[in-house]
mmCIF file of C-alpha atoms in Angstrom:
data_model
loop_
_atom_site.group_PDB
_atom_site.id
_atom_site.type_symbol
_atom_site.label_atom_id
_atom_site.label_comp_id
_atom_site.label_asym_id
_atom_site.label_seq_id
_atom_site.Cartn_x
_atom_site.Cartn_y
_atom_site.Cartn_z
ATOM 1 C CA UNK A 1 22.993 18.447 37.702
ATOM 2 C CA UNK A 2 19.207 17.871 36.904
ATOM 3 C CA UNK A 3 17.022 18.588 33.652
ATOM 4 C CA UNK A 4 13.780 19.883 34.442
ATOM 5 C CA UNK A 5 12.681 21.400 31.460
ATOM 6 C CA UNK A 6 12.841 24.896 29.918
ATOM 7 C CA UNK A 7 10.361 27.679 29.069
ATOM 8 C CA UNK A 8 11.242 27.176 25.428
ATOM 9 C CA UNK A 9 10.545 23.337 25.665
ATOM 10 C CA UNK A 10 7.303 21.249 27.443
ATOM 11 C CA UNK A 11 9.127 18.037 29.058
ATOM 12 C CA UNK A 12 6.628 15.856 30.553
ATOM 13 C CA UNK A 13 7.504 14.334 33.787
ATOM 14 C CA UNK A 14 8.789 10.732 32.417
ATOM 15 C CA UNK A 15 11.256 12.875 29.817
ATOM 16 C CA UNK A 16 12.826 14.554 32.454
ATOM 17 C CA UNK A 17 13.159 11.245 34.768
ATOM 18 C CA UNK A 18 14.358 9.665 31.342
ATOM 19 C CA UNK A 19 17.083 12.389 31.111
ATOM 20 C CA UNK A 20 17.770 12.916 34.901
ATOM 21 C CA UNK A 21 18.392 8.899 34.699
ATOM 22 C CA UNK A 22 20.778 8.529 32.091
ATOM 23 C CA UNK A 23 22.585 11.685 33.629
ATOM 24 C CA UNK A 24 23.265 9.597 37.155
ATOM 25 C CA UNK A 25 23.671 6.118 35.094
ATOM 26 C CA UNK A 26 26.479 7.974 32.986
ATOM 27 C CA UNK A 27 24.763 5.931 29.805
ATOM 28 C CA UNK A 28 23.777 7.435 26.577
ATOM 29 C CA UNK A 29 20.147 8.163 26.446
ATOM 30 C CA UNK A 30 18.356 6.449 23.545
ATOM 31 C CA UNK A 31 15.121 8.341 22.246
ATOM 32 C CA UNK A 32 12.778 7.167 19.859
ATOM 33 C CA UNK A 33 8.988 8.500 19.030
ATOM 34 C CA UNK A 34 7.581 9.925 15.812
ATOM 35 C CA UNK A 35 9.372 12.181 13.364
ATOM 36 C CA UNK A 36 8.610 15.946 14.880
ATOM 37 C CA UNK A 37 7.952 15.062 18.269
ATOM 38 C CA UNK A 38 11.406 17.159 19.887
ATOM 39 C CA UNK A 39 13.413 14.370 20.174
ATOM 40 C CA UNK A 40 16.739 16.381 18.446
ATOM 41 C CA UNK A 41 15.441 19.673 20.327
ATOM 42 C CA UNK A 42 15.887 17.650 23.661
ATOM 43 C CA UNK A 43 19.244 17.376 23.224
ATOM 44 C CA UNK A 44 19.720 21.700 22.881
ATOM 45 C CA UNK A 45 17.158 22.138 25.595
ATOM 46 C CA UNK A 46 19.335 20.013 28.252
ATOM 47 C CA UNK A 47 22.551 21.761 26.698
ATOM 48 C CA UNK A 48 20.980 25.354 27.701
ATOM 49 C CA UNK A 49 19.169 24.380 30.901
ATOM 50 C CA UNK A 50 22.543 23.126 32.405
ATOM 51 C CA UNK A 51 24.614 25.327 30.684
ATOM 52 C CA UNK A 52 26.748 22.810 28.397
ATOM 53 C CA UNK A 53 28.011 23.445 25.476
ATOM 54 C CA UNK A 54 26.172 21.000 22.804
ATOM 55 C CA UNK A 55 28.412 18.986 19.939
ATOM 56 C CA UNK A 56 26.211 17.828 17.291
ATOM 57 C CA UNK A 57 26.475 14.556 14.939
ATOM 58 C CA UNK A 58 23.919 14.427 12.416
ATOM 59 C CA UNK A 59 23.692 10.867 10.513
ATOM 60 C CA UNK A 60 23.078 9.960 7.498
ATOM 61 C CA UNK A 61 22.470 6.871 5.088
ATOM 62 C CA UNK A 62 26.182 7.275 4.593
ATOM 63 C CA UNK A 63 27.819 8.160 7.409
ATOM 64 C CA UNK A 64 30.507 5.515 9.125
ATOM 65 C CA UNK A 65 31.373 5.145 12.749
ATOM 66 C CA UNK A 66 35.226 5.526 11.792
ATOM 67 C CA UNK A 67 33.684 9.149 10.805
ATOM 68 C CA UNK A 68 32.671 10.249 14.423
ATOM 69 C CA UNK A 69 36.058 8.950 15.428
ATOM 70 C CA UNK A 70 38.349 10.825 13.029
ATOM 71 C CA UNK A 71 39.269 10.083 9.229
ATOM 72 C CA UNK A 72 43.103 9.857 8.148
ATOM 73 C CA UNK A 73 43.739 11.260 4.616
ATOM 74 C CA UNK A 74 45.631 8.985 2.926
ATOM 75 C CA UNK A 75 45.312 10.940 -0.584
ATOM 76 C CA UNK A 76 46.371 14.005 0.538
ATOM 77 C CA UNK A 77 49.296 12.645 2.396
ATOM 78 C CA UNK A 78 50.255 11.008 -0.700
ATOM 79 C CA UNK A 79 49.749 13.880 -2.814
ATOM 80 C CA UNK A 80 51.942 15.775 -0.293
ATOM 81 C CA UNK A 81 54.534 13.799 -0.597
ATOM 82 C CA UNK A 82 54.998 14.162 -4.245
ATOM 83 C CA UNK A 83 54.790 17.541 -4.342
ATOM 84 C CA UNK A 84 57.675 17.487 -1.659
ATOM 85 C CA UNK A 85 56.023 19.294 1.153
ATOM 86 C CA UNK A 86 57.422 19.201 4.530
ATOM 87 C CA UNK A 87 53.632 18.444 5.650
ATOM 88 C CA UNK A 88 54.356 14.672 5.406
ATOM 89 C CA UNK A 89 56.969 14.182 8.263
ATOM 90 C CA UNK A 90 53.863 14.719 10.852
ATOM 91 C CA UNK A 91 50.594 12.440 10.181
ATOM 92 C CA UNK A 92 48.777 14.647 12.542
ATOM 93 C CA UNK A 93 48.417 17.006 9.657
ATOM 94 C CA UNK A 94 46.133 14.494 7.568
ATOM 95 C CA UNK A 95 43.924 13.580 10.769
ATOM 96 C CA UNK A 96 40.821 15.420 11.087
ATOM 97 C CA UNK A 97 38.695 14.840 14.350
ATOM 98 C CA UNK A 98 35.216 13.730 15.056
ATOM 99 C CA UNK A 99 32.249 14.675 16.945
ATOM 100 C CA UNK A 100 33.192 12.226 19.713
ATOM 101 C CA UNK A 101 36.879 13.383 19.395
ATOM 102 C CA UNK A 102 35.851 16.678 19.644
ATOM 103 C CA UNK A 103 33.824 15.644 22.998
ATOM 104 C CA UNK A 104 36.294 13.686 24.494
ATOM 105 C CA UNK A 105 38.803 16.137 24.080
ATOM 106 C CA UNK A 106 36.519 18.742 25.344
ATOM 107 C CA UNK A 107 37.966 20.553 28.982
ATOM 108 C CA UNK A 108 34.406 20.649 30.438
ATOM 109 C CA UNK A 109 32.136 18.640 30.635
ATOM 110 C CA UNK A 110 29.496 18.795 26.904
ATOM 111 C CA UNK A 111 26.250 17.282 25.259
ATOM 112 C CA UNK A 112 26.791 15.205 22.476
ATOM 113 C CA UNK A 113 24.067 14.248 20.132
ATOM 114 C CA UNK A 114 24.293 11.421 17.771
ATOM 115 C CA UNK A 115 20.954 12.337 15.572
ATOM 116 C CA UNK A 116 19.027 9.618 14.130
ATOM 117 C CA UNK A 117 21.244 6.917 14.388
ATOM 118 C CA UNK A 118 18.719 4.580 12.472
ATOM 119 C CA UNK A 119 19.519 5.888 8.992
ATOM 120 C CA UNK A 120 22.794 4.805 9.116
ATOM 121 C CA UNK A 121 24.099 0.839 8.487
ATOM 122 C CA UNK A 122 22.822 -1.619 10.621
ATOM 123 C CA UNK A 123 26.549 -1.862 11.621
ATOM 124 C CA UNK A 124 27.192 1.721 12.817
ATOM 125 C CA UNK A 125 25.336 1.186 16.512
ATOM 126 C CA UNK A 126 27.803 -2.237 17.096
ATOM 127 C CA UNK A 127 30.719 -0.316 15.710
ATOM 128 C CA UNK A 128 30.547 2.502 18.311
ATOM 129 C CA UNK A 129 30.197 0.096 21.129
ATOM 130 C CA UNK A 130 33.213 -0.041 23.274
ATOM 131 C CA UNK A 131 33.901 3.339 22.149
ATOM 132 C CA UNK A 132 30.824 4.919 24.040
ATOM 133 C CA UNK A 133 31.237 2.416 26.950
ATOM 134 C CA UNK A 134 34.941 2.935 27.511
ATOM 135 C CA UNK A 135 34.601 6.655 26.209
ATOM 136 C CA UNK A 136 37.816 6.013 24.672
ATOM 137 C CA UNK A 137 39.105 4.972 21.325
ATOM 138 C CA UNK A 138 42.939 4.077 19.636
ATOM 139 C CA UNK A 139 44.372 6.164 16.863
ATOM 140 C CA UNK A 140 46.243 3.661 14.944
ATOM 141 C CA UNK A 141 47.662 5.879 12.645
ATOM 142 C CA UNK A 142 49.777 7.924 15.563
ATOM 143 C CA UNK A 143 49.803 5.069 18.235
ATOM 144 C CA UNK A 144 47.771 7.437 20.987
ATOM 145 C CA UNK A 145 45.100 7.067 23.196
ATOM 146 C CA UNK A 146 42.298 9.161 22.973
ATOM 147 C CA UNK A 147 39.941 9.553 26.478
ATOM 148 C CA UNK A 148 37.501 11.588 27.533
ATOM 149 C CA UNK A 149 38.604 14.338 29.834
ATOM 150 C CA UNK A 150 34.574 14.622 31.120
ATOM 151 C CA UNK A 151 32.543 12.401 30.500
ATOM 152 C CA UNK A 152 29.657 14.048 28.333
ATOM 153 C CA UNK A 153 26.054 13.373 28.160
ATOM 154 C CA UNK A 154 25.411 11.335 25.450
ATOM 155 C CA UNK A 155 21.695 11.401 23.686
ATOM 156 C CA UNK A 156 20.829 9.697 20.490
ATOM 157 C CA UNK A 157 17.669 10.052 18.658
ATOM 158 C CA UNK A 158 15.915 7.283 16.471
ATOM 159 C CA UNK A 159 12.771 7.685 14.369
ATOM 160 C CA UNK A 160 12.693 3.549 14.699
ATOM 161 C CA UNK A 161 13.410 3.155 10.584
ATOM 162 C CA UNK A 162 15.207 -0.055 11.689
ATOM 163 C CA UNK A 163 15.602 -2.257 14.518
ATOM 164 C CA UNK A 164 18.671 -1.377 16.516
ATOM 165 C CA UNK A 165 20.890 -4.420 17.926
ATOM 166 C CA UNK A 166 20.256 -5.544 21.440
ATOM 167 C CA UNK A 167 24.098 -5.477 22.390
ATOM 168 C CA UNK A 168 23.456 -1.561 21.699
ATOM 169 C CA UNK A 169 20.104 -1.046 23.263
ATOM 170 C CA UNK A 170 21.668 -3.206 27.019
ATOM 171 C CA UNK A 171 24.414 0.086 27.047
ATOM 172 C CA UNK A 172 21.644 2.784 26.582
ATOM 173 C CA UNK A 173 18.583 3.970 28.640
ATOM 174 C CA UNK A 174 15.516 4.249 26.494
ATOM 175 C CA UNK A 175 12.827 6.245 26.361
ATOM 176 C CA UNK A 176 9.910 6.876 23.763
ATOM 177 C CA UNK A 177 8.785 9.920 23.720
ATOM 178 C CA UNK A 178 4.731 9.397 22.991
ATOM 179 C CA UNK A 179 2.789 11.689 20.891
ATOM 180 C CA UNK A 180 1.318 14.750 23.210
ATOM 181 C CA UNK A 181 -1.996 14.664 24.228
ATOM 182 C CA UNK A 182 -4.541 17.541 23.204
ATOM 183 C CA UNK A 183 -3.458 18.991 27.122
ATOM 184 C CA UNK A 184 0.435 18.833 26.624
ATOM 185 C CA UNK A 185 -0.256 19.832 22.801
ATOM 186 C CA UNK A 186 -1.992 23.169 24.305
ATOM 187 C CA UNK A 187 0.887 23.836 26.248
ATOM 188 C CA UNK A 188 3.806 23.665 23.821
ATOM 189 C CA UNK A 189 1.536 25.768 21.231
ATOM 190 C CA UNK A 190 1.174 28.655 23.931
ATOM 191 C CA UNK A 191 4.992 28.358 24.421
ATOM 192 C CA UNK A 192 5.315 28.879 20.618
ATOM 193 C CA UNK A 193 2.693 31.608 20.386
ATOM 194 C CA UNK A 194 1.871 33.137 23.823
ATOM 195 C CA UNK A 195 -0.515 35.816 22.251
ATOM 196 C CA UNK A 196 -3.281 32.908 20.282
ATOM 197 C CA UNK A 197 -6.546 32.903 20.568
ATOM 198 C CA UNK A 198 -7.508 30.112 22.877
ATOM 199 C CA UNK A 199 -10.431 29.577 21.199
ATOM 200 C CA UNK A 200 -8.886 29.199 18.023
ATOM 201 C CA UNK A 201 -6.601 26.566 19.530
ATOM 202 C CA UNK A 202 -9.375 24.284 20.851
ATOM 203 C CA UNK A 203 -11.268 24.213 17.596
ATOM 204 C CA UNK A 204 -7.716 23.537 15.426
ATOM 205 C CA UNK A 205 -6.443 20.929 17.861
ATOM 206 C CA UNK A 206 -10.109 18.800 17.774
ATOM 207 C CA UNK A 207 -9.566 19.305 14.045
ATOM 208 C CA UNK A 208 -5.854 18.097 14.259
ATOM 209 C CA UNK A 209 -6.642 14.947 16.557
ATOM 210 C CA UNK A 210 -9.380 13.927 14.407
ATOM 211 C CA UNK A 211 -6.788 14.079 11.250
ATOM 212 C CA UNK A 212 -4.895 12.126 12.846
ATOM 213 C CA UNK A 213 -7.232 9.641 13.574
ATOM 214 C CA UNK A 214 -8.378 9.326 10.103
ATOM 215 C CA UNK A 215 -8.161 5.382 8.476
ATOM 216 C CA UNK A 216 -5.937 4.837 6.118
ATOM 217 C CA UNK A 217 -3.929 8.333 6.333
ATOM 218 C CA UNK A 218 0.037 7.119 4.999
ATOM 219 C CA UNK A 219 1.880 9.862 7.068
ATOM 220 C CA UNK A 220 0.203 11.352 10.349
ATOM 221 C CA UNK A 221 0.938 15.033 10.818
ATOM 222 C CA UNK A 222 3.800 15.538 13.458
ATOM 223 C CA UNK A 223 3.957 18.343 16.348
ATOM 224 C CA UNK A 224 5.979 20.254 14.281
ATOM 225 C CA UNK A 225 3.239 20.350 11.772
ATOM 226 C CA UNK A 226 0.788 21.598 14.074
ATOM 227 C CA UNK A 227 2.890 24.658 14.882
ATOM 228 C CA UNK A 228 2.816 25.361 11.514
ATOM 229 C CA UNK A 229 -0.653 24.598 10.346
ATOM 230 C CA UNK A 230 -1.124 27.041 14.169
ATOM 231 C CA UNK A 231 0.907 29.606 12.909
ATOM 232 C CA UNK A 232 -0.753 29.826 9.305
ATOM 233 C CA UNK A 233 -4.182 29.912 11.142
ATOM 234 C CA UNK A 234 -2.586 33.096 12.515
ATOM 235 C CA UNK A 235 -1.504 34.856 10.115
ATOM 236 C CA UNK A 236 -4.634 34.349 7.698
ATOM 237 C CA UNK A 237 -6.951 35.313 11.082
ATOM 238 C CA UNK A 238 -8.750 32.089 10.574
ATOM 239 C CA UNK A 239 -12.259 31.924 12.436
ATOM 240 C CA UNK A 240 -12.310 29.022 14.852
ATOM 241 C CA UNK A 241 -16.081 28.454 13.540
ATOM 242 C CA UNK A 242 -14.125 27.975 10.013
ATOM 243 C CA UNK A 243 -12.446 25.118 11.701
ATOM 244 C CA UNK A 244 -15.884 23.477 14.048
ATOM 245 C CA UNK A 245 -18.514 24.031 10.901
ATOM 246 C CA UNK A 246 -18.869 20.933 8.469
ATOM 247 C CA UNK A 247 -15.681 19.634 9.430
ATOM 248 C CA UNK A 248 -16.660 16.031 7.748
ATOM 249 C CA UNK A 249 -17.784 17.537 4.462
ATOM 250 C CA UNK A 250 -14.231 19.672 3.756
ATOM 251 C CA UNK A 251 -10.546 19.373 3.868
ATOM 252 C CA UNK A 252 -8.811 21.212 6.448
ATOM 253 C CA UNK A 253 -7.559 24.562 5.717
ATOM 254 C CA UNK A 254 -4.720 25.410 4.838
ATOM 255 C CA UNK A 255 -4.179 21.897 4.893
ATOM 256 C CA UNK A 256 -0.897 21.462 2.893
ATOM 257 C CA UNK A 257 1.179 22.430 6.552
ATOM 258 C CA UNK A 258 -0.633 19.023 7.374
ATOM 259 C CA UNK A 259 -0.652 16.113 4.878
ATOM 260 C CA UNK A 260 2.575 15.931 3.412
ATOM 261 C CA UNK A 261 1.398 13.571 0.472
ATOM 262 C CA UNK A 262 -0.814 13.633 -3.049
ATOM 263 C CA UNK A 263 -2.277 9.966 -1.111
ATOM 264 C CA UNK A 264 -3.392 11.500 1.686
ATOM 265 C CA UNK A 265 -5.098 14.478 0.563
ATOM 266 C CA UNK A 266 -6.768 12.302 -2.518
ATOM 267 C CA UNK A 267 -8.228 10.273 0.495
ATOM 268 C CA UNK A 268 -9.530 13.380 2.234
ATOM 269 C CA UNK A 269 -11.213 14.937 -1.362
ATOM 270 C CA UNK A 270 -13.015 11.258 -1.361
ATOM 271 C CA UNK A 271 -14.047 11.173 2.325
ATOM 272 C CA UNK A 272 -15.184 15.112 1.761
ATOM 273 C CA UNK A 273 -16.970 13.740 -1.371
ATOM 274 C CA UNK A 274 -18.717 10.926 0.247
ATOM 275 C CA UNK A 275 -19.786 12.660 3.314
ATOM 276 C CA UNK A 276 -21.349 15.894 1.360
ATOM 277 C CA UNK A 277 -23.273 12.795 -0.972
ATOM 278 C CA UNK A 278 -24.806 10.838 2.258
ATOM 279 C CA UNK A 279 -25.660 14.368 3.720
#
């Protein structure tokens, strides 16, 4: 069982060790990089290539550990019971399962993805501990032990909002996945749009790596962003000499699939301003 890409997603060769890695290790693999860089997409692409079915756990600022586990409704139970339903006699009825329940309990083998585990508490990494190194947990509430028939593939994504604790990090392999180079860049654009211009995609990617580059910008544009801005480019037929000419005296086109922020295009009007004055 290796991952070696898809020709719907441009893995570079240390992603696919990364992956091929945590596969043998039976760890979770831990991946951080910038927002928009295929880090969540990873986790579908090695669920297709090897033909898994992939269980999804999004988190959020709110989410608990106890969540991915299952939840026991106490309220409705109660309610229940004053209304006299025969529900009560069985607490299975007011336990709902998890994402890892769901993956434990799973007959084949699965890909579970526990998606940017950073926005949660600084508590929910330590609180799933045992429970992804055992890949077991207790329900208390009906005295049974739930283990995983397969053990599945575990990735989790990060965008690195907060510092994760090290007893975490020793159970996980890591890898950062870097921002593509203009080369790898090319390549995922013709995956996205095998009929481009190449022409056109030289001129916008100098453009885009130069944006990037800029000092002072608050938020960078993300791959994602470029396959937008790309497509846009596209549709409105944009000349690549559009893109080259008097790049330091004008915003980008189009630019608003690009800077995501009144800062950052205020500081691109003023650098626009100041170059067209020394010229």
């Amino acid at each position: 069982m290796r991952f070696e890409g898809t020709a719907d997603y441009v893995a570079t060769e240390d992603l696919m060790i990364a992956v091929n890695a945590a596969i043998r290790l039976e760890r979770p693999l831990l991946v951080k990089g910038e927002p928009g860089t295929g880090k969540t997409e990873l986790a579908r692409q090695v669920a297709d290539a090897l033909g898994l079915r992939l269980i999804e756990w999004h988190v959020k600022s709110t989410t608990r550990a106890q969540q991915g586990l299952y939840e026991y409704d106490a309220v409705s139970r109660l309610r229940d019971s004053q209304l006299g339903d025969e529900r009560v006699a069985d607490v299975c009825n007011y336990i709902r399962r998890g994402k890892l329940w769901d993956a434990f309990e799973a007959p084949e083998k699965v890909v579970l993805l526990i998606d940017e585990i950073d926005k949660a508490d600084i508590e929910f990494p330590n609180d799933l501990l045992q429970e992804l190194d055992r890949m077991e947990f207790h329900v208390y509430e009906t005295g049974e032990t739930v283990a995983a028939r397969q053990r599945p593939i575990v990735i989790i994504t990060s965008n690195n909002e907060k510092e994760l604790p090290d007893a975490f990090l020793r159970r996980c392999f890591f890898h950062f996945i870097a921002f593509p180079d203009a080369e790898t860049m090319a390549r995922i654009i013709d995956v996205h749009f095998p009929d481009v211009k190449h022409e056109l995609v030289r001129a916008a990617l100098t453009r885009f790596y130069e944006l990037r580059e800029t000092p002072g910008l608050k938020k960078k544009p993300s791959t994602s962003e470029a396959l937008d801005w790309i497509r846009l480019l596209m549709a409105d037929d944009v000349d690549p000499a559009t893109l080259r000419a008097d790049a330091k005296h004008a915003i980008p086109p189009l630019h608003g699939a690009l800077l995501k922020n009144e800062q950052d295009v205020h500081l691109f009007e003023r650098l626009a301003f100041m170059a067209r004055r020394q010229g």
